[in-house]
């Protein structure tokens, strides 16, 4: 009898969270902001920038954001401690197929993947857009629709990457808050909490951690 194949990141983690990702306000807000950016770009210096210059800015930003996401994952794995990580790994938000700790790590991993996507788009922009301005003056949309589409895609990814970076920062504070709360409630390694006034232990129902 063959072994059960382990699901990968895209098939297991991303596809399993597709509904949550599509419902994420950051996705849709970034689409709106990309549209607004594209509309006002001809009237501000952004539109006159050369594509390669904008791509270089994006590469620098993506590198910093990727580092933050990877550092966050390392902190999430190391700072809470082995006992707390084991307990968080067994806690599942209501109606979720993933544990609280899986959701925590996925936030950092997804943010890192978005930054990688921004890097790839920037490389493509340098390869095929060098020498062109972001918004070509006097060129109709119908004559350069692919260029405008690529620019809109880049604006969307830039905004989305920014929102994902802000999510990483928020998760830092949520993890810190969860650790502080557990310390105040004297949560032991078995997942029980003991009253600070010396009362008996009570079953811990949930944990303040990132949800789906």
PDB file of C-alpha atoms in Angstrom:
ATOM      1  CA  UNK A   1       0.000   0.000   0.000  1.00  0.00           C
ATOM      2  CA  UNK A   2       1.498   3.320  -1.087  1.00  0.00           C
ATOM      3  CA  UNK A   3       2.236   6.125   1.288  1.00  0.00           C
ATOM      4  CA  UNK A   4      -0.121   9.075   1.401  1.00  0.00           C
ATOM      5  CA  UNK A   5       1.370  11.955  -0.530  1.00  0.00           C
ATOM      6  CA  UNK A   6       2.130  15.017   1.568  1.00  0.00           C
ATOM      7  CA  UNK A   7       0.468  18.167   0.291  1.00  0.00           C
ATOM      8  CA  UNK A   8       2.764  21.022  -0.623  1.00  0.00           C
ATOM      9  CA  UNK A   9       2.557  24.698   0.181  1.00  0.00           C
ATOM     10  CA  UNK A  10       0.391  25.684  -2.799  1.00  0.00           C
ATOM     11  CA  UNK A  11      -1.873  22.632  -2.854  1.00  0.00           C
ATOM     12  CA  UNK A  12      -2.242  22.273   0.896  1.00  0.00           C
ATOM     13  CA  UNK A  13      -1.757  25.618   2.568  1.00  0.00           C
ATOM     14  CA  UNK A  14      -2.731  28.160  -0.110  1.00  0.00           C
ATOM     15  CA  UNK A  15      -5.502  26.225  -1.870  1.00  0.00           C
ATOM     16  CA  UNK A  16      -6.977  25.197   1.476  1.00  0.00           C
ATOM     17  CA  UNK A  17      -7.222  28.867   2.445  1.00  0.00           C
ATOM     18  CA  UNK A  18      -8.445  30.144  -0.922  1.00  0.00           C
ATOM     19  CA  UNK A  19     -11.779  31.339   0.474  1.00  0.00           C
ATOM     20  CA  UNK A  20     -10.086  33.270   3.278  1.00  0.00           C
ATOM     21  CA  UNK A  21      -7.592  34.800   0.837  1.00  0.00           C
ATOM     22  CA  UNK A  22     -10.327  35.866  -1.579  1.00  0.00           C
ATOM     23  CA  UNK A  23     -12.325  37.392   1.283  1.00  0.00           C
ATOM     24  CA  UNK A  24      -9.313  39.285   2.575  1.00  0.00           C
ATOM     25  CA  UNK A  25     -10.088  43.036   2.340  1.00  0.00           C
ATOM     26  CA  UNK A  26      -6.425  43.715   1.548  1.00  0.00           C
ATOM     27  CA  UNK A  27      -6.824  41.973  -1.806  1.00  0.00           C
ATOM     28  CA  UNK A  28      -9.726  44.132  -2.933  1.00  0.00           C
ATOM     29  CA  UNK A  29      -8.539  47.379  -1.394  1.00  0.00           C
ATOM     30  CA  UNK A  30      -5.203  46.971  -3.168  1.00  0.00           C
ATOM     31  CA  UNK A  31      -7.052  46.462  -6.473  1.00  0.00           C
ATOM     32  CA  UNK A  32      -8.935  49.726  -5.942  1.00  0.00           C
ATOM     33  CA  UNK A  33      -5.765  51.566  -4.921  1.00  0.00           C
ATOM     34  CA  UNK A  34      -3.961  50.209  -7.996  1.00  0.00           C
ATOM     35  CA  UNK A  35      -6.733  51.600 -10.195  1.00  0.00           C
ATOM     36  CA  UNK A  36      -6.566  54.975  -8.456  1.00  0.00           C
ATOM     37  CA  UNK A  37      -2.770  55.023  -8.743  1.00  0.00           C
ATOM     38  CA  UNK A  38      -2.987  54.262 -12.448  1.00  0.00           C
ATOM     39  CA  UNK A  39      -5.501  57.069 -12.990  1.00  0.00           C
ATOM     40  CA  UNK A  40      -3.515  59.753 -11.179  1.00  0.00           C
ATOM     41  CA  UNK A  41      -0.058  58.593 -12.323  1.00  0.00           C
ATOM     42  CA  UNK A  42      -0.095  60.744 -15.526  1.00  0.00           C
ATOM     43  CA  UNK A  43      -0.589  63.854 -13.393  1.00  0.00           C
ATOM     44  CA  UNK A  44       2.201  63.229 -10.872  1.00  0.00           C
ATOM     45  CA  UNK A  45       5.945  62.511 -11.257  1.00  0.00           C
ATOM     46  CA  UNK A  46       5.270  58.771 -10.901  1.00  0.00           C
ATOM     47  CA  UNK A  47       3.997  58.584 -14.472  1.00  0.00           C
ATOM     48  CA  UNK A  48       7.184  60.148 -15.853  1.00  0.00           C
ATOM     49  CA  UNK A  49       9.477  57.661 -14.115  1.00  0.00           C
ATOM     50  CA  UNK A  50      11.249  55.119 -16.234  1.00  0.00           C
ATOM     51  CA  UNK A  51      10.086  51.555 -15.706  1.00  0.00           C
ATOM     52  CA  UNK A  52      13.522  50.346 -14.634  1.00  0.00           C
ATOM     53  CA  UNK A  53      13.728  53.048 -11.948  1.00  0.00           C
ATOM     54  CA  UNK A  54      10.364  52.068 -10.472  1.00  0.00           C
ATOM     55  CA  UNK A  55      11.370  48.408 -10.628  1.00  0.00           C
ATOM     56  CA  UNK A  56      14.558  49.134  -8.692  1.00  0.00           C
ATOM     57  CA  UNK A  57      12.526  50.812  -5.942  1.00  0.00           C
ATOM     58  CA  UNK A  58      10.240  47.780  -5.856  1.00  0.00           C
ATOM     59  CA  UNK A  59      13.210  45.409  -5.567  1.00  0.00           C
ATOM     60  CA  UNK A  60      14.585  47.313  -2.591  1.00  0.00           C
ATOM     61  CA  UNK A  61      11.190  47.377  -0.897  1.00  0.00           C
ATOM     62  CA  UNK A  62      10.577  43.656  -1.560  1.00  0.00           C
ATOM     63  CA  UNK A  63      13.982  42.715  -0.137  1.00  0.00           C
ATOM     64  CA  UNK A  64      13.293  44.559   3.113  1.00  0.00           C
ATOM     65  CA  UNK A  65       9.780  43.125   3.390  1.00  0.00           C
ATOM     66  CA  UNK A  66      10.953  39.577   2.633  1.00  0.00           C
ATOM     67  CA  UNK A  67      13.537  39.868   5.386  1.00  0.00           C
ATOM     68  CA  UNK A  68      10.860  41.021   7.824  1.00  0.00           C
ATOM     69  CA  UNK A  69       8.609  38.062   6.963  1.00  0.00           C
ATOM     70  CA  UNK A  70      11.391  35.495   7.356  1.00  0.00           C
ATOM     71  CA  UNK A  71      12.537  37.097  10.614  1.00  0.00           C
ATOM     72  CA  UNK A  72       8.953  36.978  11.855  1.00  0.00           C
ATOM     73  CA  UNK A  73       8.694  33.269  11.101  1.00  0.00           C
ATOM     74  CA  UNK A  74      11.943  32.661  12.980  1.00  0.00           C
ATOM     75  CA  UNK A  75      10.715  34.633  15.978  1.00  0.00           C
ATOM     76  CA  UNK A  76       7.379  32.774  15.930  1.00  0.00           C
ATOM     77  CA  UNK A  77       9.234  29.443  16.008  1.00  0.00           C
ATOM     78  CA  UNK A  78      11.752  30.382  18.674  1.00  0.00           C
ATOM     79  CA  UNK A  79      10.366  32.964  21.078  1.00  0.00           C
ATOM     80  CA  UNK A  80       7.191  31.229  22.365  1.00  0.00           C
ATOM     81  CA  UNK A  81       9.082  28.138  23.526  1.00  0.00           C
ATOM     82  CA  UNK A  82       8.607  24.428  22.795  1.00  0.00           C
ATOM     83  CA  UNK A  83       5.737  23.862  25.232  1.00  0.00           C
ATOM     84  CA  UNK A  84       3.737  26.812  23.971  1.00  0.00           C
ATOM     85  CA  UNK A  85       4.363  25.884  20.319  1.00  0.00           C
ATOM     86  CA  UNK A  86       3.134  22.327  20.955  1.00  0.00           C
ATOM     87  CA  UNK A  87      -0.012  23.649  22.623  1.00  0.00           C
ATOM     88  CA  UNK A  88      -0.716  26.212  19.898  1.00  0.00           C
ATOM     89  CA  UNK A  89      -0.235  23.467  17.299  1.00  0.00           C
ATOM     90  CA  UNK A  90      -3.144  21.549  18.844  1.00  0.00           C
ATOM     91  CA  UNK A  91      -5.499  24.539  19.048  1.00  0.00           C
ATOM     92  CA  UNK A  92      -7.866  25.048  16.113  1.00  0.00           C
ATOM     93  CA  UNK A  93     -10.190  28.038  15.679  1.00  0.00           C
ATOM     94  CA  UNK A  94     -13.817  27.015  15.344  1.00  0.00           C
ATOM     95  CA  UNK A  95     -14.595  25.777  11.830  1.00  0.00           C
ATOM     96  CA  UNK A  96     -10.942  25.790  10.741  1.00  0.00           C
ATOM     97  CA  UNK A  97      -8.960  22.844   9.394  1.00  0.00           C
ATOM     98  CA  UNK A  98      -5.703  24.501  10.447  1.00  0.00           C
ATOM     99  CA  UNK A  99      -4.277  25.025  13.903  1.00  0.00           C
ATOM    100  CA  UNK A 100      -3.580  28.445  15.355  1.00  0.00           C
ATOM    101  CA  UNK A 101       0.141  27.899  14.917  1.00  0.00           C
ATOM    102  CA  UNK A 102      -0.313  26.899  11.260  1.00  0.00           C
ATOM    103  CA  UNK A 103      -2.263  30.111  10.668  1.00  0.00           C
ATOM    104  CA  UNK A 104       0.489  32.079  12.355  1.00  0.00           C
ATOM    105  CA  UNK A 105       3.254  30.636  10.193  1.00  0.00           C
ATOM    106  CA  UNK A 106       1.146  30.906   7.033  1.00  0.00           C
ATOM    107  CA  UNK A 107       0.824  34.661   7.550  1.00  0.00           C
ATOM    108  CA  UNK A 108       4.598  35.035   7.413  1.00  0.00           C
ATOM    109  CA  UNK A 109       4.991  32.543   4.544  1.00  0.00           C
ATOM    110  CA  UNK A 110       2.279  34.176   2.415  1.00  0.00           C
ATOM    111  CA  UNK A 111       3.774  37.623   2.963  1.00  0.00           C
ATOM    112  CA  UNK A 112       7.180  36.297   1.902  1.00  0.00           C
ATOM    113  CA  UNK A 113       5.701  34.732  -1.251  1.00  0.00           C
ATOM    114  CA  UNK A 114       4.029  38.032  -2.204  1.00  0.00           C
ATOM    115  CA  UNK A 115       7.377  39.777  -1.862  1.00  0.00           C
ATOM    116  CA  UNK A 116       8.934  37.123  -4.118  1.00  0.00           C
ATOM    117  CA  UNK A 117       6.178  37.799  -6.630  1.00  0.00           C
ATOM    118  CA  UNK A 118       7.038  41.490  -6.508  1.00  0.00           C
ATOM    119  CA  UNK A 119      10.686  40.627  -7.191  1.00  0.00           C
ATOM    120  CA  UNK A 120       9.723  38.530 -10.234  1.00  0.00           C
ATOM    121  CA  UNK A 121       7.494  41.290 -11.610  1.00  0.00           C
ATOM    122  CA  UNK A 122      10.326  43.785 -11.120  1.00  0.00           C
ATOM    123  CA  UNK A 123      12.779  41.574 -13.003  1.00  0.00           C
ATOM    124  CA  UNK A 124      10.301  41.231 -15.872  1.00  0.00           C
ATOM    125  CA  UNK A 125       9.762  44.993 -15.872  1.00  0.00           C
ATOM    126  CA  UNK A 126      13.502  45.587 -16.163  1.00  0.00           C
ATOM    127  CA  UNK A 127      13.854  42.941 -18.873  1.00  0.00           C
ATOM    128  CA  UNK A 128      11.022  44.154 -21.087  1.00  0.00           C
ATOM    129  CA  UNK A 129      10.271  47.719 -19.985  1.00  0.00           C
ATOM    130  CA  UNK A 130      13.671  49.379 -19.757  1.00  0.00           C
ATOM    131  CA  UNK A 131      13.654  52.663 -21.613  1.00  0.00           C
ATOM    132  CA  UNK A 132       9.885  53.185 -21.363  1.00  0.00           C
ATOM    133  CA  UNK A 133       8.135  55.530 -18.963  1.00  0.00           C
ATOM    134  CA  UNK A 134       5.557  54.145 -16.540  1.00  0.00           C
ATOM    135  CA  UNK A 135       2.742  56.037 -18.295  1.00  0.00           C
ATOM    136  CA  UNK A 136       3.641  56.808 -21.948  1.00  0.00           C
ATOM    137  CA  UNK A 137       2.445  60.317 -22.773  1.00  0.00           C
ATOM    138  CA  UNK A 138       0.271  60.677 -25.836  1.00  0.00           C
ATOM    139  CA  UNK A 139      -0.176  56.918 -26.257  1.00  0.00           C
ATOM    140  CA  UNK A 140      -3.761  55.663 -26.274  1.00  0.00           C
ATOM    141  CA  UNK A 141      -4.757  52.692 -24.142  1.00  0.00           C
ATOM    142  CA  UNK A 142      -5.765  50.707 -27.237  1.00  0.00           C
ATOM    143  CA  UNK A 143      -2.292  51.168 -28.713  1.00  0.00           C
ATOM    144  CA  UNK A 144      -0.441  49.962 -25.621  1.00  0.00           C
ATOM    145  CA  UNK A 145      -2.997  47.952 -23.662  1.00  0.00           C
ATOM    146  CA  UNK A 146      -0.482  45.311 -22.574  1.00  0.00           C
ATOM    147  CA  UNK A 147       1.840  47.973 -21.162  1.00  0.00           C
ATOM    148  CA  UNK A 148      -1.011  49.546 -19.186  1.00  0.00           C
ATOM    149  CA  UNK A 149      -2.155  46.137 -17.961  1.00  0.00           C
ATOM    150  CA  UNK A 150       1.367  45.292 -16.755  1.00  0.00           C
ATOM    151  CA  UNK A 151       1.637  48.643 -14.992  1.00  0.00           C
ATOM    152  CA  UNK A 152      -1.733  48.094 -13.284  1.00  0.00           C
ATOM    153  CA  UNK A 153      -0.622  44.609 -12.197  1.00  0.00           C
ATOM    154  CA  UNK A 154       2.584  46.046 -10.753  1.00  0.00           C
ATOM    155  CA  UNK A 155       0.664  48.733  -8.851  1.00  0.00           C
ATOM    156  CA  UNK A 156      -1.712  46.112  -7.458  1.00  0.00           C
ATOM    157  CA  UNK A 157       1.125  43.843  -6.341  1.00  0.00           C
ATOM    158  CA  UNK A 158       2.937  46.785  -4.766  1.00  0.00           C
ATOM    159  CA  UNK A 159      -0.097  47.751  -2.686  1.00  0.00           C
ATOM    160  CA  UNK A 160      -0.887  44.137  -1.786  1.00  0.00           C
ATOM    161  CA  UNK A 161       2.705  43.573  -0.674  1.00  0.00           C
ATOM    162  CA  UNK A 162       2.429  46.667   1.504  1.00  0.00           C
ATOM    163  CA  UNK A 163      -0.728  45.349   3.174  1.00  0.00           C
ATOM    164  CA  UNK A 164       0.910  41.970   3.738  1.00  0.00           C
ATOM    165  CA  UNK A 165       3.882  43.674   5.376  1.00  0.00           C
ATOM    166  CA  UNK A 166       1.509  45.542   7.693  1.00  0.00           C
ATOM    167  CA  UNK A 167      -0.116  42.173   8.521  1.00  0.00           C
ATOM    168  CA  UNK A 168       3.288  40.847   9.586  1.00  0.00           C
ATOM    169  CA  UNK A 169       3.727  43.798  11.945  1.00  0.00           C
ATOM    170  CA  UNK A 170       0.248  43.235  13.417  1.00  0.00           C
ATOM    171  CA  UNK A 171       0.997  39.538  13.935  1.00  0.00           C
ATOM    172  CA  UNK A 172       4.100  40.461  15.943  1.00  0.00           C
ATOM    173  CA  UNK A 173       1.863  42.305  18.395  1.00  0.00           C
ATOM    174  CA  UNK A 174      -0.747  39.519  18.454  1.00  0.00           C
ATOM    175  CA  UNK A 175       1.871  36.931  19.335  1.00  0.00           C
ATOM    176  CA  UNK A 176       3.294  39.179  22.043  1.00  0.00           C
ATOM    177  CA  UNK A 177      -0.218  39.755  23.394  1.00  0.00           C
ATOM    178  CA  UNK A 178      -0.950  36.013  23.415  1.00  0.00           C
ATOM    179  CA  UNK A 179       2.247  35.277  25.348  1.00  0.00           C
ATOM    180  CA  UNK A 180       1.543  38.041  27.865  1.00  0.00           C
ATOM    181  CA  UNK A 181      -2.030  36.852  28.354  1.00  0.00           C
ATOM    182  CA  UNK A 182      -0.930  33.283  28.958  1.00  0.00           C
ATOM    183  CA  UNK A 183       1.664  34.431  31.473  1.00  0.00           C
ATOM    184  CA  UNK A 184      -0.944  36.504  33.316  1.00  0.00           C
ATOM    185  CA  UNK A 185      -3.365  33.568  33.357  1.00  0.00           C
ATOM    186  CA  UNK A 186      -0.592  31.157  34.333  1.00  0.00           C
ATOM    187  CA  UNK A 187      -1.335  28.751  31.495  1.00  0.00           C
ATOM    188  CA  UNK A 188       0.558  25.528  32.119  1.00  0.00           C
ATOM    189  CA  UNK A 189       2.045  23.149  29.567  1.00  0.00           C
ATOM    190  CA  UNK A 190      -1.092  21.035  29.505  1.00  0.00           C
ATOM    191  CA  UNK A 191      -3.199  23.854  28.115  1.00  0.00           C
ATOM    192  CA  UNK A 192      -4.927  24.714  31.381  1.00  0.00           C
ATOM    193  CA  UNK A 193      -5.088  28.089  33.008  1.00  0.00           C
ATOM    194  CA  UNK A 194      -4.879  28.722  36.713  1.00  0.00           C
ATOM    195  CA  UNK A 195      -6.393  31.751  38.395  1.00  0.00           C
ATOM    196  CA  UNK A 196      -3.915  34.365  39.521  1.00  0.00           C
ATOM    197  CA  UNK A 197      -5.756  34.422  42.857  1.00  0.00           C
ATOM    198  CA  UNK A 198      -4.936  30.780  43.492  1.00  0.00           C
ATOM    199  CA  UNK A 199      -8.155  29.170  42.293  1.00  0.00           C
ATOM    200  CA  UNK A 200      -8.339  25.780  40.636  1.00  0.00           C
ATOM    201  CA  UNK A 201      -7.404  25.206  37.031  1.00  0.00           C
ATOM    202  CA  UNK A 202      -9.943  25.783  34.288  1.00  0.00           C
ATOM    203  CA  UNK A 203      -9.983  24.324  30.793  1.00  0.00           C
ATOM    204  CA  UNK A 204      -8.652  26.831  28.309  1.00  0.00           C
ATOM    205  CA  UNK A 205     -11.095  27.175  25.400  1.00  0.00           C
ATOM    206  CA  UNK A 206      -9.164  29.348  22.989  1.00  0.00           C
ATOM    207  CA  UNK A 207      -6.079  31.428  22.443  1.00  0.00           C
ATOM    208  CA  UNK A 208      -5.639  34.955  21.106  1.00  0.00           C
ATOM    209  CA  UNK A 209      -3.838  34.098  17.886  1.00  0.00           C
ATOM    210  CA  UNK A 210      -4.258  34.942  14.203  1.00  0.00           C
ATOM    211  CA  UNK A 211      -7.457  33.423  12.851  1.00  0.00           C
ATOM    212  CA  UNK A 212      -8.309  32.295   9.315  1.00  0.00           C
TER     213      UNK A 212
END
